[in-house]
C-alpha atoms as an extended CHARMM CRD file, in Angstrom:
* protein
*
       281  EXT
         1         1  MET       CA            125.0860000000        9.6960000000       52.1920000000  PROA      1               0.0000000000
         2         2  LEU       CA            127.5800000000        9.3540000000       49.3830000000  PROA      2               0.0000000000
         3         3  ASP       CA            131.1780000000        8.6460000000       50.2570000000  PROA      3               0.0000000000
         4         4  GLY       CA            134.3080000000        7.2420000000       48.6820000000  PROA      4               0.0000000000
         5         5  HSD       CA            132.9960000000        3.6770000000       48.9890000000  PROA      5               0.0000000000
         6         6  THR       CA            129.6530000000        4.2710000000       47.2560000000  PROA      6               0.0000000000
         7         7  ARG       CA            128.9590000000        2.0110000000       44.2770000000  PROA      7               0.0000000000
         8         8  LEU       CA            127.4650000000        4.1310000000       41.5130000000  PROA      8               0.0000000000
         9         9  TYR       CA            125.0170000000        2.9790000000       38.8640000000  PROA      9               0.0000000000
        10        10  ALA       CA            124.7380000000        5.4050000000       35.9690000000  PROA      10              0.0000000000
        11        11  HSD       CA            121.2300000000        5.9390000000       34.5970000000  PROA      11              0.0000000000
        12        12  ILE       CA            122.1530000000        6.8830000000       31.0410000000  PROA      12              0.0000000000
        13        13  GLY       CA            119.7630000000        8.3770000000       28.5320000000  PROA      13              0.0000000000
        14        14  TYR       CA            118.5810000000       11.6570000000       27.0490000000  PROA      14              0.0000000000
        15        15  PRO       CA            116.7940000000       13.7330000000       28.1380000000  PROA      15              0.0000000000
        16        16  THR       CA            116.8800000000       12.9290000000       31.8700000000  PROA      16              0.0000000000
        17        17  SER       CA            113.8230000000       14.9870000000       32.8890000000  PROA      17              0.0000000000
        18        18  SER       CA            111.4730000000       11.9700000000       32.8380000000  PROA      18              0.0000000000
        19        19  PHE       CA            113.7570000000        9.5740000000       34.7580000000  PROA      19              0.0000000000
        20        20  LYS       CA            111.9330000000        7.7700000000       37.5990000000  PROA      20              0.0000000000
        21        21  ALA       CA            114.3860000000        5.0090000000       38.5340000000  PROA      21              0.0000000000
        22        22  PRO       CA            116.5500000000        7.0730000000       40.9640000000  PROA      22              0.0000000000
        23        23  LEU       CA            113.4090000000        7.8140000000       42.9950000000  PROA      23              0.0000000000
        24        24  ILE       CA            112.8460000000        4.0630000000       43.4220000000  PROA      24              0.0000000000
        25        25  TYR       CA            116.3340000000        2.5730000000       43.6790000000  PROA      25              0.0000000000
        26        26  ASN       CA            117.8500000000        5.1210000000       46.0330000000  PROA      26              0.0000000000
        27        27  PRO       CA            115.1560000000        4.8860000000       48.7610000000  PROA      27              0.0000000000
        28        28  TYR       CA            115.5450000000        1.0840000000       48.5680000000  PROA      28              0.0000000000
        29        29  PHE       CA            119.3270000000        1.3720000000       49.0420000000  PROA      29              0.0000000000
        30        30  ALA       CA            118.8360000000        3.7460000000       51.9890000000  PROA      30              0.0000000000
        31        31  ALA       CA            116.2730000000        1.4960000000       53.6910000000  PROA      31              0.0000000000
        32        32  HSD       CA            118.5900000000       -1.5150000000       53.4650000000  PROA      32              0.0000000000
        33        33  GLY       CA            121.8000000000        0.2970000000       54.4180000000  PROA      33              0.0000000000
        34        34  ILE       CA            123.3260000000       -0.3930000000       50.9940000000  PROA      34              0.0000000000
        35        35  ASN       CA            126.0890000000        2.0230000000       50.0440000000  PROA      35              0.0000000000
        36        36  ALA       CA            125.0240000000        2.4850000000       46.4330000000  PROA      36              0.0000000000
        37        37  ALA       CA            123.2750000000        5.1130000000       44.3470000000  PROA      37              0.0000000000
        38        38  VAL       CA            121.6570000000        5.5000000000       40.9410000000  PROA      38              0.0000000000
        39        39  VAL       CA            122.7470000000        8.7530000000       39.2840000000  PROA      39              0.0000000000
        40        40  PRO       CA            121.0580000000       10.2210000000       36.1760000000  PROA      40              0.0000000000
        41        41  ILE       CA            123.5530000000       11.0580000000       33.4120000000  PROA      41              0.0000000000
        42        42  GLY       CA            122.3310000000       12.8110000000       30.2830000000  PROA      42              0.0000000000
        43        43  VAL       CA            124.1370000000       11.6530000000       27.1310000000  PROA      43              0.0000000000
        44        44  PRO       CA            122.8100000000       12.7670000000       23.7340000000  PROA      44              0.0000000000
        45        45  ALA       CA            122.8650000000       10.1130000000       21.0240000000  PROA      45              0.0000000000
        46        46  ALA       CA            125.7270000000       11.7320000000       19.1140000000  PROA      46              0.0000000000
        47        47  ASP       CA            127.9830000000       11.5550000000       22.1930000000  PROA      47              0.0000000000
        48        48  PHE       CA            127.1660000000        8.0420000000       23.3950000000  PROA      48              0.0000000000
        49        49  ASP       CA            129.9510000000        6.0310000000       21.7570000000  PROA      49              0.0000000000
        50        50  ALA       CA            132.5800000000        8.3650000000       23.2130000000  PROA      50              0.0000000000
        51        51  ALA       CA            130.9510000000        8.9270000000       26.6130000000  PROA      51              0.0000000000
        52        52  PHE       CA            129.7710000000        5.4360000000       27.5480000000  PROA      52              0.0000000000
        53        53  PRO       CA            133.1620000000        3.6450000000       27.5870000000  PROA      53              0.0000000000
        54        54  ALA       CA            134.6380000000        6.5220000000       29.5840000000  PROA      54              0.0000000000
        55        55  ILE       CA            131.8270000000        6.4210000000       32.1500000000  PROA      55              0.0000000000
        56        56  MET       CA            132.1600000000        2.6720000000       32.5640000000  PROA      56              0.0000000000
        57        57  ARG       CA            135.8780000000        3.0220000000       33.2950000000  PROA      57              0.0000000000
        58        58  PHE       CA            135.2390000000        5.1580000000       36.3950000000  PROA      58              0.0000000000
        59        59  SER       CA            136.5730000000        3.1200000000       39.3090000000  PROA      59              0.0000000000
        60        60  ASN       CA            133.3990000000        3.4710000000       41.4050000000  PROA      60              0.0000000000
        61        61  ILE       CA            130.9300000000        2.6460000000       38.5950000000  PROA      61              0.0000000000
        62        62  ALA       CA            129.4750000000       -0.8530000000       39.0780000000  PROA      62              0.0000000000
        63        63  GLY       CA            126.8890000000       -0.8060000000       36.3130000000  PROA      63              0.0000000000
        64        64  ALA       CA            124.4120000000        1.2030000000       34.3120000000  PROA      64              0.0000000000
        65        65  LEU       CA            120.7320000000        1.4760000000       33.5330000000  PROA      65              0.0000000000
        66        66  ILE       CA            120.3080000000        2.2210000000       29.8320000000  PROA      66              0.0000000000
        67        67  THR       CA            117.2940000000        4.0310000000       28.4350000000  PROA      67              0.0000000000
        68        68  MET       CA            116.2860000000        5.8420000000       25.2670000000  PROA      68              0.0000000000
        69        69  PRO       CA            117.8770000000        6.5080000000       22.8530000000  PROA      69              0.0000000000
        70        70  HSD       CA            120.7700000000        4.1250000000       23.6630000000  PROA      70              0.0000000000
        71        71  LYS       CA            119.2110000000        0.6520000000       24.1300000000  PROA      71              0.0000000000
        72        72  VAL       CA            120.4450000000       -0.5540000000       20.7520000000  PROA      72              0.0000000000
        73        73  THR       CA            123.6660000000        1.4570000000       20.4380000000  PROA      73              0.0000000000
        74        74  VAL       CA            125.0100000000        0.0750000000       23.7170000000  PROA      74              0.0000000000
        75        75  LEU       CA            125.1990000000       -3.4610000000       22.2950000000  PROA      75              0.0000000000
        76        76  ARG       CA            128.4730000000       -2.8030000000       20.4720000000  PROA      76              0.0000000000
        77        77  HSD       CA            130.1610000000       -2.1100000000       23.8200000000  PROA      77              0.0000000000
        78        78  LEU       CA            129.2000000000       -5.4110000000       25.5020000000  PROA      78              0.0000000000
        79        79  ALA       CA            131.3080000000       -8.5570000000       25.8710000000  PROA      79              0.0000000000
        80        80  ARG       CA            128.3430000000      -10.7830000000       26.8600000000  PROA      80              0.0000000000
        81        81  VAL       CA            124.6020000000      -10.5710000000       26.2240000000  PROA      81              0.0000000000
        82        82  SER       CA            121.5820000000      -12.4730000000       27.5260000000  PROA      82              0.0000000000
        83        83  PRO       CA            119.0610000000      -14.4860000000       25.4830000000  PROA      83              0.0000000000
        84        84  ALA       CA            116.6040000000      -11.6020000000       25.9150000000  PROA      84              0.0000000000
        85        85  ILE       CA            119.0400000000       -9.2930000000       24.1420000000  PROA      85              0.0000000000
        86        86  ALA       CA            119.6010000000      -11.8700000000       21.4050000000  PROA      86              0.0000000000
        87        87  VAL       CA            115.8650000000      -11.7580000000       20.6190000000  PROA      87              0.0000000000
        88        88  THR       CA            115.2080000000       -8.0660000000       21.1210000000  PROA      88              0.0000000000
        89        89  GLY       CA            118.3930000000       -6.5110000000       19.8160000000  PROA      89              0.0000000000
        90        90  ALA       CA            118.2780000000       -4.0630000000       22.7360000000  PROA      90              0.0000000000
        91        91  CYS       CA            119.6930000000       -3.7460000000       26.2660000000  PROA      91              0.0000000000
        92        92  ASN       CA            118.6820000000       -1.7710000000       29.3510000000  PROA      92              0.0000000000
        93        93  ALA       CA            121.0640000000       -3.0660000000       32.0440000000  PROA      93              0.0000000000
        94        94  VAL       CA            124.8620000000       -3.2740000000       31.9990000000  PROA      94              0.0000000000
        95        95  ARG       CA            127.0330000000       -4.8320000000       34.7180000000  PROA      95              0.0000000000
        96        96  ARG       CA            130.7780000000       -4.3130000000       34.9740000000  PROA      96              0.0000000000
        97        97  GLU       CA            132.4830000000       -7.5980000000       35.7620000000  PROA      97              0.0000000000
        98        98  GLU       CA            135.5920000000       -8.0180000000       37.9220000000  PROA      98              0.0000000000
        99        99  ASP       CA            137.8130000000       -8.1110000000       34.8340000000  PROA      99              0.0000000000
       100       100  GLY       CA            136.3660000000       -4.8190000000       33.6000000000  PROA      100             0.0000000000
       101       101  THR       CA            134.3220000000       -6.3320000000       30.7610000000  PROA      101             0.0000000000
       102       102  LEU       CA            130.6270000000       -5.5160000000       30.3820000000  PROA      102             0.0000000000
       103       103  SER       CA            127.6400000000       -7.8780000000       30.4700000000  PROA      103             0.0000000000
       104       104  GLY       CA            124.1580000000       -6.8410000000       29.3990000000  PROA      104             0.0000000000
       105       105  ASP       CA            120.5600000000       -7.8990000000       29.8900000000  PROA      105             0.0000000000
       106       106  MET       CA            117.0780000000       -6.6300000000       29.0400000000  PROA      106             0.0000000000
       107       107  PHE       CA            114.3110000000       -6.4080000000       31.6480000000  PROA      107             0.0000000000
       108       108  ASP       CA            111.4600000000       -4.4370000000       30.0440000000  PROA      108             0.0000000000
       109       109  GLY       CA            109.7400000000       -7.6740000000       29.1010000000  PROA      109             0.0000000000
       110       110  GLU       CA            110.3200000000       -9.3280000000       32.4680000000  PROA      110             0.0000000000
       111       111  GLY       CA            108.7610000000       -6.3500000000       34.2290000000  PROA      111             0.0000000000
       112       112  PHE       CA            105.6930000000       -6.4380000000       32.0280000000  PROA      112             0.0000000000
       113       113  VAL       CA            105.2230000000      -10.1900000000       32.5130000000  PROA      113             0.0000000000
       114       114  ARG       CA            105.6730000000       -9.9980000000       36.2880000000  PROA      114             0.0000000000
       115       115  GLY       CA            102.9460000000       -7.3430000000       36.3040000000  PROA      115             0.0000000000
       116       116  LEU       CA            100.6360000000       -9.6840000000       34.4080000000  PROA      116             0.0000000000
       117       117  ALA       CA            101.3080000000      -12.4850000000       36.8850000000  PROA      117             0.0000000000
       118       118  ARG       CA            100.5750000000      -10.2620000000       39.8910000000  PROA      118             0.0000000000
       119       119  LYS       CA             97.2060000000       -9.3970000000       38.3300000000  PROA      119             0.0000000000
       120       120  GLY       CA             96.3760000000      -13.0920000000       37.9600000000  PROA      120             0.0000000000
       121       121  GLN       CA             96.6460000000      -13.0880000000       34.1780000000  PROA      121             0.0000000000
       122       122  ALA       CA             97.5450000000      -16.3260000000       32.3880000000  PROA      122             0.0000000000
       123       123  ILE       CA             99.6910000000      -16.1590000000       29.2460000000  PROA      123             0.0000000000
       124       124  ALA       CA             99.8220000000      -19.7710000000       28.0360000000  PROA      124             0.0000000000
       125       125  GLY       CA             97.4280000000      -20.3940000000       25.1660000000  PROA      125             0.0000000000
       126       126  ARG       CA             96.3540000000      -16.7650000000       24.7880000000  PROA      126             0.0000000000
       127       127  ARG       CA             96.5080000000      -14.4480000000       21.7750000000  PROA      127             0.0000000000
       128       128  VAL       CA             98.7920000000      -11.4230000000       22.1110000000  PROA      128             0.0000000000
       129       129  LEU       CA             98.9710000000       -8.1810000000       20.1090000000  PROA      129             0.0000000000
       130       130  ILE       CA            101.9860000000       -5.9100000000       20.5690000000  PROA      130             0.0000000000
       131       131  VAL       CA            101.8190000000       -2.4980000000       18.8980000000  PROA      131             0.0000000000
       132       132  GLY       CA            105.2950000000       -1.0190000000       18.5150000000  PROA      132             0.0000000000
       133       133  VAL       CA            108.3380000000       -3.2450000000       18.1570000000  PROA      133             0.0000000000
       134       134  GLY       CA            111.1760000000       -1.0720000000       19.3730000000  PROA      134             0.0000000000
       135       135  GLY       CA            113.3480000000       -2.1670000000       22.2800000000  PROA      135             0.0000000000
       136       136  ALA       CA            110.5170000000       -2.3430000000       24.8240000000  PROA      136             0.0000000000
       137       137  GLY       CA            108.0430000000       -4.0120000000       22.4690000000  PROA      137             0.0000000000
       138       138  ALA       CA            110.5280000000       -6.6430000000       21.3430000000  PROA      138             0.0000000000
       139       139  ALA       CA            111.5190000000       -7.3600000000       24.9590000000  PROA      139             0.0000000000
       140       140  ILE       CA            107.8880000000       -7.8000000000       25.9760000000  PROA      140             0.0000000000
       141       141  ALA       CA            107.3830000000      -10.1280000000       23.0020000000  PROA      141             0.0000000000
       142       142  ALA       CA            110.3490000000      -12.2650000000       24.0710000000  PROA      142             0.0000000000
       143       143  ALA       CA            109.2210000000      -12.4730000000       27.7050000000  PROA      143             0.0000000000
       144       144  LEU       CA            105.6720000000      -13.3910000000       26.7100000000  PROA      144             0.0000000000
       145       145  ALA       CA            106.9060000000      -15.9200000000       24.1390000000  PROA      145             0.0000000000
       146       146  ALA       CA            108.7250000000      -17.8180000000       26.8810000000  PROA      146             0.0000000000
       147       147  ARG       CA            105.3710000000      -18.3820000000       28.6460000000  PROA      147             0.0000000000
       148       148  GLY       CA            103.6670000000      -20.2590000000       25.7650000000  PROA      148             0.0000000000
       149       149  PRO       CA            101.0420000000      -17.9830000000       24.1800000000  PROA      149             0.0000000000
       150       150  ALA       CA             99.0360000000      -19.3260000000       21.2350000000  PROA      150             0.0000000000
       151       151  LEU       CA             99.9890000000      -16.3970000000       18.9850000000  PROA      151             0.0000000000
       152       152  ILE       CA            101.9600000000      -13.1590000000       19.0840000000  PROA      152             0.0000000000
       153       153  ARG       CA            101.1590000000      -10.5480000000       16.4580000000  PROA      153             0.0000000000
       154       154  LEU       CA            103.6120000000       -7.6710000000       15.9980000000  PROA      154             0.0000000000
       155       155  ALA       CA            102.2800000000       -4.4100000000       14.5540000000  PROA      155             0.0000000000
       156       156  ASP       CA            104.6550000000       -1.6200000000       13.6030000000  PROA      156             0.0000000000
       157       157  LEU       CA            104.8320000000        1.0240000000       10.8860000000  PROA      157             0.0000000000
       158       158  ARG       CA            108.3040000000       -0.3800000000       10.1530000000  PROA      158             0.0000000000
       159       159  ALA       CA            107.1670000000       -3.7420000000        8.8290000000  PROA      159             0.0000000000
       160       160  GLU       CA            110.7170000000       -4.8770000000        8.1120000000  PROA      160             0.0000000000
       161       161  ILE       CA            111.7340000000       -4.3600000000       11.7570000000  PROA      161             0.0000000000
       162       162  ALA       CA            108.6640000000       -6.2520000000       12.9490000000  PROA      162             0.0000000000
       163       163  GLY       CA            109.5300000000       -9.0530000000       10.5330000000  PROA      163             0.0000000000
       164       164  GLU       CA            113.0530000000       -9.3190000000       11.9190000000  PROA      164             0.0000000000
       165       165  VAL       CA            111.7510000000       -9.5670000000       15.4880000000  PROA      165             0.0000000000
       166       166  ALA       CA            109.1740000000      -12.1840000000       14.4470000000  PROA      166             0.0000000000
       167       167  ALA       CA            111.9370000000      -14.2370000000       12.8230000000  PROA      167             0.0000000000
       168       168  ARG       CA            114.0940000000      -14.0880000000       15.9500000000  PROA      168             0.0000000000
       169       169  LEU       CA            111.1190000000      -15.1130000000       18.0970000000  PROA      169             0.0000000000
       170       170  ALA       CA            110.4670000000      -18.0970000000       15.8300000000  PROA      170             0.0000000000
       171       171  ALA       CA            114.1280000000      -19.1080000000       16.0000000000  PROA      171             0.0000000000
       172       172  HSD       CA            114.3240000000      -18.9640000000       19.8020000000  PROA      172             0.0000000000
       173       173  PHE       CA            110.8230000000      -20.3350000000       20.4900000000  PROA      173             0.0000000000
       174       174  PRO       CA            110.2190000000      -23.0200000000       17.8220000000  PROA      174             0.0000000000
       175       175  GLY       CA            106.6390000000      -23.8200000000       18.8750000000  PROA      175             0.0000000000
       176       176  LEU       CA            105.4850000000      -20.1970000000       18.8350000000  PROA      176             0.0000000000
       177       177  ALA       CA            103.1800000000      -18.7310000000       16.1750000000  PROA      177             0.0000000000
       178       178  ALA       CA            104.5730000000      -15.2340000000       15.5150000000  PROA      178             0.0000000000
       179       179  GLU       CA            103.2280000000      -12.9800000000       12.7890000000  PROA      179             0.0000000000
       180       180  VAL       CA            103.4080000000       -9.4120000000       11.5100000000  PROA      180             0.0000000000
       181       181  GLY       CA            100.0240000000       -7.7500000000       11.0270000000  PROA      181             0.0000000000
       182       182  THR       CA             97.7710000000       -4.7970000000       11.7060000000  PROA      182             0.0000000000
       183       183  ASN       CA             97.0740000000       -3.0610000000       15.0130000000  PROA      183             0.0000000000
       184       184  ASP       CA             93.4470000000       -4.2450000000       15.0920000000  PROA      184             0.0000000000
       185       185  PRO       CA             92.9500000000       -5.6190000000       18.6460000000  PROA      185             0.0000000000
       186       186  ALA       CA             89.8050000000       -7.6080000000       17.8560000000  PROA      186             0.0000000000
       187       187  GLY       CA             90.1520000000      -11.2100000000       18.9780000000  PROA      187             0.0000000000
       188       188  PHE       CA             93.2400000000      -10.6670000000       21.1460000000  PROA      188             0.0000000000
       189       189  ASP       CA             93.3930000000      -11.5220000000       24.8480000000  PROA      189             0.0000000000
       190       190  ILE       CA             96.4800000000       -9.4470000000       25.7260000000  PROA      190             0.0000000000
       191       191  VAL       CA             97.0900000000       -6.0990000000       24.0210000000  PROA      191             0.0000000000
       192       192  VAL       CA            100.2380000000       -4.0500000000       24.5840000000  PROA      192             0.0000000000
       193       193  ASN       CA            100.9380000000       -0.4670000000       23.5490000000  PROA      193             0.0000000000
       194       194  ALA       CA            104.7300000000       -0.4110000000       23.2980000000  PROA      194             0.0000000000
       195       195  THR       CA            104.8110000000        2.8510000000       21.3000000000  PROA      195             0.0000000000
       196       196  PRO       CA            105.3640000000        6.3520000000       22.7490000000  PROA      196             0.0000000000
       197       197  LEU       CA            101.7960000000        7.3060000000       21.7460000000  PROA      197             0.0000000000
       198       198  GLY       CA            100.0350000000        8.5720000000       24.8520000000  PROA      198             0.0000000000
       199       199  MET       CA            102.9260000000       10.5740000000       26.2680000000  PROA      199             0.0000000000
       200       200  ARG       CA            101.4100000000       13.8550000000       25.0330000000  PROA      200             0.0000000000
       201       201  PRO       CA             97.7630000000       14.9870000000       25.0970000000  PROA      201             0.0000000000
       202       202  GLU       CA             97.7620000000       15.5430000000       21.3360000000  PROA      202             0.0000000000
       203       203  ASP       CA             98.9700000000       12.0080000000       20.4910000000  PROA      203             0.0000000000
       204       204  PRO       CA             96.6470000000        9.8170000000       18.4310000000  PROA      204             0.0000000000
       205       205  LEU       CA             95.5550000000        6.5130000000       19.9210000000  PROA      205             0.0000000000
       206       206  PRO       CA             97.8400000000        3.5790000000       18.9970000000  PROA      206             0.0000000000
       207       207  LEU       CA             94.8040000000        1.4100000000       18.1670000000  PROA      207             0.0000000000
       208       208  ASP       CA             91.0130000000        1.5610000000       18.0380000000  PROA      208             0.0000000000
       209       209  PRO       CA             89.7630000000        0.8500000000       21.5880000000  PROA      209             0.0000000000
       210       210  ALA       CA             86.2600000000        0.1600000000       20.2840000000  PROA      210             0.0000000000
       211       211  ARG       CA             87.6990000000       -3.0590000000       18.8160000000  PROA      211             0.0000000000
       212       212  LEU       CA             88.9410000000       -4.3160000000       22.1960000000  PROA      212             0.0000000000
       213       213  ALA       CA             87.1800000000       -7.3070000000       23.7080000000  PROA      213             0.0000000000
       214       214  PRO       CA             85.7300000000       -6.3270000000       27.1140000000  PROA      214             0.0000000000
       215       215  GLY       CA             87.6760000000       -9.1270000000       28.8260000000  PROA      215             0.0000000000
       216       216  ALA       CA             91.0370000000       -8.2560000000       27.2700000000  PROA      216             0.0000000000
       217       217  PHE       CA             94.1280000000       -7.2370000000       29.2480000000  PROA      217             0.0000000000
       218       218  VAL       CA             95.5950000000       -3.9240000000       28.0320000000  PROA      218             0.0000000000
       219       219  GLY       CA             99.0420000000       -2.7720000000       29.1130000000  PROA      219             0.0000000000
       220       220  GLU       CA            101.1170000000        0.3590000000       28.5490000000  PROA      220             0.0000000000
       221       221  VAL       CA            104.8140000000        1.2130000000       28.5760000000  PROA      221             0.0000000000
       222       222  VAL       CA            104.2410000000        5.0040000000       28.7020000000  PROA      222             0.0000000000
       223       223  LEU       CA            105.5780000000        6.4510000000       31.9770000000  PROA      223             0.0000000000
       224       224  SER       CA            104.8400000000       10.1610000000       31.5950000000  PROA      224             0.0000000000
       225       225  ARG       CA            101.1930000000        9.7960000000       32.6470000000  PROA      225             0.0000000000
       226       226  GLU       CA             99.4530000000        7.1730000000       34.7370000000  PROA      226             0.0000000000
       227       227  ARG       CA             96.2280000000        6.5910000000       32.7740000000  PROA      227             0.0000000000
       228       228  THR       CA             96.7770000000        7.2480000000       29.0990000000  PROA      228             0.0000000000
       229       229  PRO       CA             93.7770000000        7.8420000000       26.8140000000  PROA      229             0.0000000000
       230       230  LEU       CA             94.1250000000        4.2300000000       25.6330000000  PROA      230             0.0000000000
       231       231  LEU       CA             93.9420000000        2.8860000000       29.1920000000  PROA      231             0.0000000000
       232       232  GLU       CA             90.9760000000        5.1310000000       30.0080000000  PROA      232             0.0000000000
       233       233  ALA       CA             89.1330000000        3.8420000000       26.9610000000  PROA      233             0.0000000000
       234       234  ALA       CA             90.0980000000        0.2280000000       27.7240000000  PROA      234             0.0000000000
       235       235  ALA       CA             88.9120000000        0.5040000000       31.3230000000  PROA      235             0.0000000000
       236       236  ALA       CA             85.6150000000        1.9660000000       30.1200000000  PROA      236             0.0000000000
       237       237  ARG       CA             85.1400000000       -1.1650000000       27.9890000000  PROA      237             0.0000000000
       238       238  GLY       CA             85.6950000000       -3.4030000000       31.0190000000  PROA      238             0.0000000000
       239       239  CYS       CA             89.2700000000       -4.3980000000       30.2400000000  PROA      239             0.0000000000
       240       240  THR       CA             91.8880000000       -5.1040000000       32.9020000000  PROA      240             0.0000000000
       241       241  ILE       CA             94.6540000000       -2.5190000000       32.5400000000  PROA      241             0.0000000000
       242       242  GLN       CA             98.3070000000       -2.1210000000       33.5150000000  PROA      242             0.0000000000
       243       243  ILE       CA             99.9490000000        1.2950000000       33.7040000000  PROA      243             0.0000000000
       244       244  GLY       CA            103.5120000000        1.8400000000       32.5580000000  PROA      244             0.0000000000
       245       245  LEU       CA            104.7350000000        2.4930000000       36.0880000000  PROA      245             0.0000000000
       246       246  ASP       CA            103.6120000000       -1.0160000000       37.1100000000  PROA      246             0.0000000000
       247       247  MET       CA            106.0570000000       -2.4500000000       34.5770000000  PROA      247             0.0000000000
       248       248  LEU       CA            108.8260000000       -0.2340000000       35.9700000000  PROA      248             0.0000000000
       249       249  PHE       CA            108.2730000000       -1.3210000000       39.5830000000  PROA      249             0.0000000000
       250       250  GLU       CA            108.0330000000       -4.9880000000       38.5490000000  PROA      250             0.0000000000
       251       251  MET       CA            111.2510000000       -4.9590000000       36.5360000000  PROA      251             0.0000000000
       252       252  ILE       CA            113.3940000000       -3.3650000000       39.2460000000  PROA      252             0.0000000000
       253       253  PRO       CA            113.5890000000       -6.5440000000       41.3910000000  PROA      253             0.0000000000
       254       254  ALA       CA            114.9920000000       -8.2930000000       38.2960000000  PROA      254             0.0000000000
       255       255  TYR       CA            117.5300000000       -5.4980000000       37.8260000000  PROA      255             0.0000000000
       256       256  LEU       CA            118.5810000000       -5.7350000000       41.4740000000  PROA      256             0.0000000000
       257       257  GLU       CA            119.1020000000       -9.4950000000       41.1750000000  PROA      257             0.0000000000
       258       258  PHE       CA            121.2190000000       -8.8970000000       38.0520000000  PROA      258             0.0000000000
       259       259  PHE       CA            123.3890000000       -6.4440000000       39.9810000000  PROA      259             0.0000000000
       260       260  GLY       CA            123.7610000000       -8.8440000000       42.9310000000  PROA      260             0.0000000000
       261       261  PHE       CA            121.5490000000       -7.0730000000       45.4910000000  PROA      261             0.0000000000
       262       262  PRO       CA            119.1670000000       -8.7930000000       47.9390000000  PROA      262             0.0000000000
       263       263  PRO       CA            115.7690000000       -9.7700000000       46.5150000000  PROA      263             0.0000000000
       264       264  THR       CA            112.8070000000       -7.4570000000       46.9720000000  PROA      264             0.0000000000
       265       265  THR       CA            109.2530000000       -7.0630000000       45.7320000000  PROA      265             0.0000000000
       266       266  ALA       CA            107.3180000000       -4.4440000000       43.8060000000  PROA      266             0.0000000000
       267       267  ASP       CA            105.2180000000       -3.8500000000       46.9520000000  PROA      267             0.0000000000
       268       268  GLU       CA            108.2860000000       -2.9510000000       48.9890000000  PROA      268             0.0000000000
       269       269  LEU       CA            109.5590000000       -0.6620000000       46.2550000000  PROA      269             0.0000000000
       270       270  HSD       CA            106.1700000000        1.0740000000       46.0500000000  PROA      270             0.0000000000
       271       271  ALA       CA            106.2090000000        1.6320000000       49.8050000000  PROA      271             0.0000000000
       272       272  LEU       CA            109.7440000000        3.0610000000       49.8110000000  PROA      272             0.0000000000
       273       273  ALA       CA            109.6880000000        5.0910000000       46.5900000000  PROA      273             0.0000000000
       274       274  THR       CA            109.5010000000        8.8710000000       46.7250000000  PROA      274             0.0000000000
       275       275  ILE       CA            107.0080000000        8.8720000000       43.8610000000  PROA      275             0.0000000000
       276       276  SER       CA            103.4980000000        7.4220000000       43.9110000000  PROA      276             0.0000000000
       277       277  GLY       CA            102.9740000000        7.6860000000       40.1770000000  PROA      277             0.0000000000
       278       278  PRO       CA            104.1950000000        9.5130000000       37.0910000000  PROA      278             0.0000000000
       279       279  GLU       CA            103.5250000000       13.2170000000       36.7100000000  PROA      279             0.0000000000
       280       280  PRO       CA            100.9150000000       14.2080000000       34.1130000000  PROA      280             0.0000000000
       281       281  ALA       CA            102.3650000000       15.0450000000       30.7160000000  PROA      281             0.0000000000
């Protein structure tokens, strides 16, 4: 039940039709007797700079979840940012402090890495390919870089953007080998599709699955379908796979810690959530 004491967390993005977070956070709040709620708020890109500061001045807003297309734009409204934001240049969580200023962090990468750990996957010393270096891809690169891989290759049609992310990785992780290259997955132990390819049935594959090593780990960020064509092909080759929803469930405990809520686990969130998986595209 919402009342005048409810702490609201705005889930800001556009469009809102694919939002899953309210179906995970709100059952968790209810189960723990926490008077808080996540509320989807649709803000088109052209309206964000006017709407966001106004939303964050509402007296009962405690923070915000930020999703596409605002993960980069939101940075100019923040007083403090985390190291993850410094590397990625993107933000997906904003907390309003007691003095009214805004602090930001980025948890896409943390969610992906926690998913790897739960599946028993080592990162140290392994070779990583990340296809797509937008906000999610850069965040995953930063989180993986902190765990000591042998190499991270960034593949993106926007080579200059990939180069900028590689330079920031090298600056923050001096011992890391980071390079910009092709999307050929041959020879890589961990392969990440951080592009939107796979959301729609007509999308091309982000890479050639025939080039995947059978023992590779292949992960997705796509939420609109559980097993994308890439994951189906990877599983058929004997790869270990991670669906996009796994990353979402794994990152939410990190979000909750950031917002000051009691710790939880992905298993508890799975059990409480009112969704069991993403709807087919």
